Amino acid sequence: MAGSKLVLEGRISIISFISGLGVIIIPLLVKFGAHIDWIFDYLTDVNGKIAIAAYITVINGFLLIMYKGPLYKVAVRACFLGFAFGCGLILSFADTTWTHFGWYMCSLSFFHYSEYLVTAMINPRSLSLDSFLLNHSVEYIIAAISSWIEFTVEQLLIPEIKQVSWLSLVGLVMVLCGESLRKAAMLTAGSNFNHIVQNEKAQTHMLVTTGVYAFFRHPSYVGWFYWSIGTQIMLCNPVCILGYTFASWRFFRERIEEEEISLIHFFGEDYIEYKKKVFTGLPFISGIKVNS
């Protein structure tokens, strides 16, 4: 049953993501083979907006015909993320001062889509719409919108601070490394991984100490921590760099303490010994204190 769910919903998400990604063909059809510095101007023109609106309408109609109920909800989210990734690619290759925001759009959309897809691969029993993490929390949404506002305001008022290419490259490297570490942690943990902290031990729940878990006790959190900060360094958002660093650090400190209470309850001395040998991976976060 779980395997069939993986095949069906995973396949639907892939098809829908690619359907949304198809937005990149719109500007290419307009002026195939020409230099791409015209793309941004075209997409901000009336014709470009009409073309994109028409594309979204057609794709959404296709999804409505193909899928019903819960499957449509999966499809439309995956399609939206594919569309965002496609728009990010267009901006990334255009000759515009918004190039780094294109990198950010690709990073953000791929992160959320891959969370769902990898969950479908490793733990289909826990798969749900929440696996996209699009509704992670109100604080997460506020943080994202704040970064968009800061980038836009600074881009309009002091555009020179958005063109520090070496700093954006540092952020991009952090994003790529953080994303890779998180997905490596998810794949290594397999069915033991869950987006929600578990309070009851499942029969198949095992203590994972190999792979990236041999270096960090919480590699998925380490990856997400540096990924989130990297997105703001990539955007050259000084206010959000500080804000994201503090908010992410505080969130993961509390999350790790909560999770380790459950892990000690599940695995007892085995986890305590593992805890002594391997650190969390996050700066100044040691996890729950255990009396000797």
Short mmCIF file of N, CA and C in Angstrom, two decimals, residues 4 11 30 48 89 106 117 134 181 184 217 229 261 280 292:
data_model
loop_
_atom_site.label_atom_id
_atom_site.label_comp_id
_atom_site.label_asym_id
_atom_site.label_seq_id
_atom_site.Cartn_x
_atom_site.Cartn_y
_atom_site.Cartn_z
N SER A 4 2.61 1.63 -3.36
CA SER A 4 1.76 2.16 -4.42
C SER A 4 1.54 3.65 -4.25
N ARG A 11 5.01 10.06 -8.66
CA ARG A 11 4.96 10.26 -10.10
C ARG A 11 4.16 11.51 -10.45
N VAL A 30 9.52 33.05 -28.06
CA VAL A 30 9.38 34.40 -28.59
C VAL A 30 10.57 34.80 -29.44
N GLY A 48 4.23 39.45 -22.13
CA GLY A 48 4.82 38.40 -21.31
C GLY A 48 3.91 37.99 -20.19
N LEU A 89 15.02 30.18 -12.97
CA LEU A 89 16.01 29.92 -14.02
C LEU A 89 16.06 31.05 -15.03
N CYS A 106 15.07 29.51 -7.32
CA CYS A 106 15.40 28.11 -7.62
C CYS A 106 15.68 27.34 -6.33
N LEU A 117 9.37 14.96 -2.37
CA LEU A 117 9.78 13.83 -3.19
C LEU A 117 10.64 12.83 -2.40
N LEU A 134 5.34 23.77 2.92
CA LEU A 134 4.92 25.11 2.49
C LEU A 134 4.17 25.83 3.61
N LEU A 181 23.45 18.21 2.44
CA LEU A 181 23.57 17.56 3.75
C LEU A 181 22.21 17.13 4.27
N ALA A 184 21.00 14.15 2.29
CA ALA A 184 21.81 12.97 2.64
C ALA A 184 21.35 12.41 3.98
N ARG A 217 24.96 14.76 15.07
CA ARG A 217 23.79 14.07 15.63
C ARG A 217 22.51 14.47 14.90
N ILE A 229 20.38 30.39 6.17
CA ILE A 229 21.25 31.57 6.25
C ILE A 229 21.88 31.85 4.89
N ILE A 261 14.86 14.45 24.03
CA ILE A 261 14.10 13.86 25.14
C ILE A 261 13.44 12.56 24.68
N THR A 280 26.13 17.98 18.03
CA THR A 280 24.92 18.27 17.26
C THR A 280 25.25 18.75 15.85
N SER A 292 24.95 12.90 34.91
CA SER A 292 25.90 11.77 34.92
C SER A 292 25.48 10.74 35.95
#
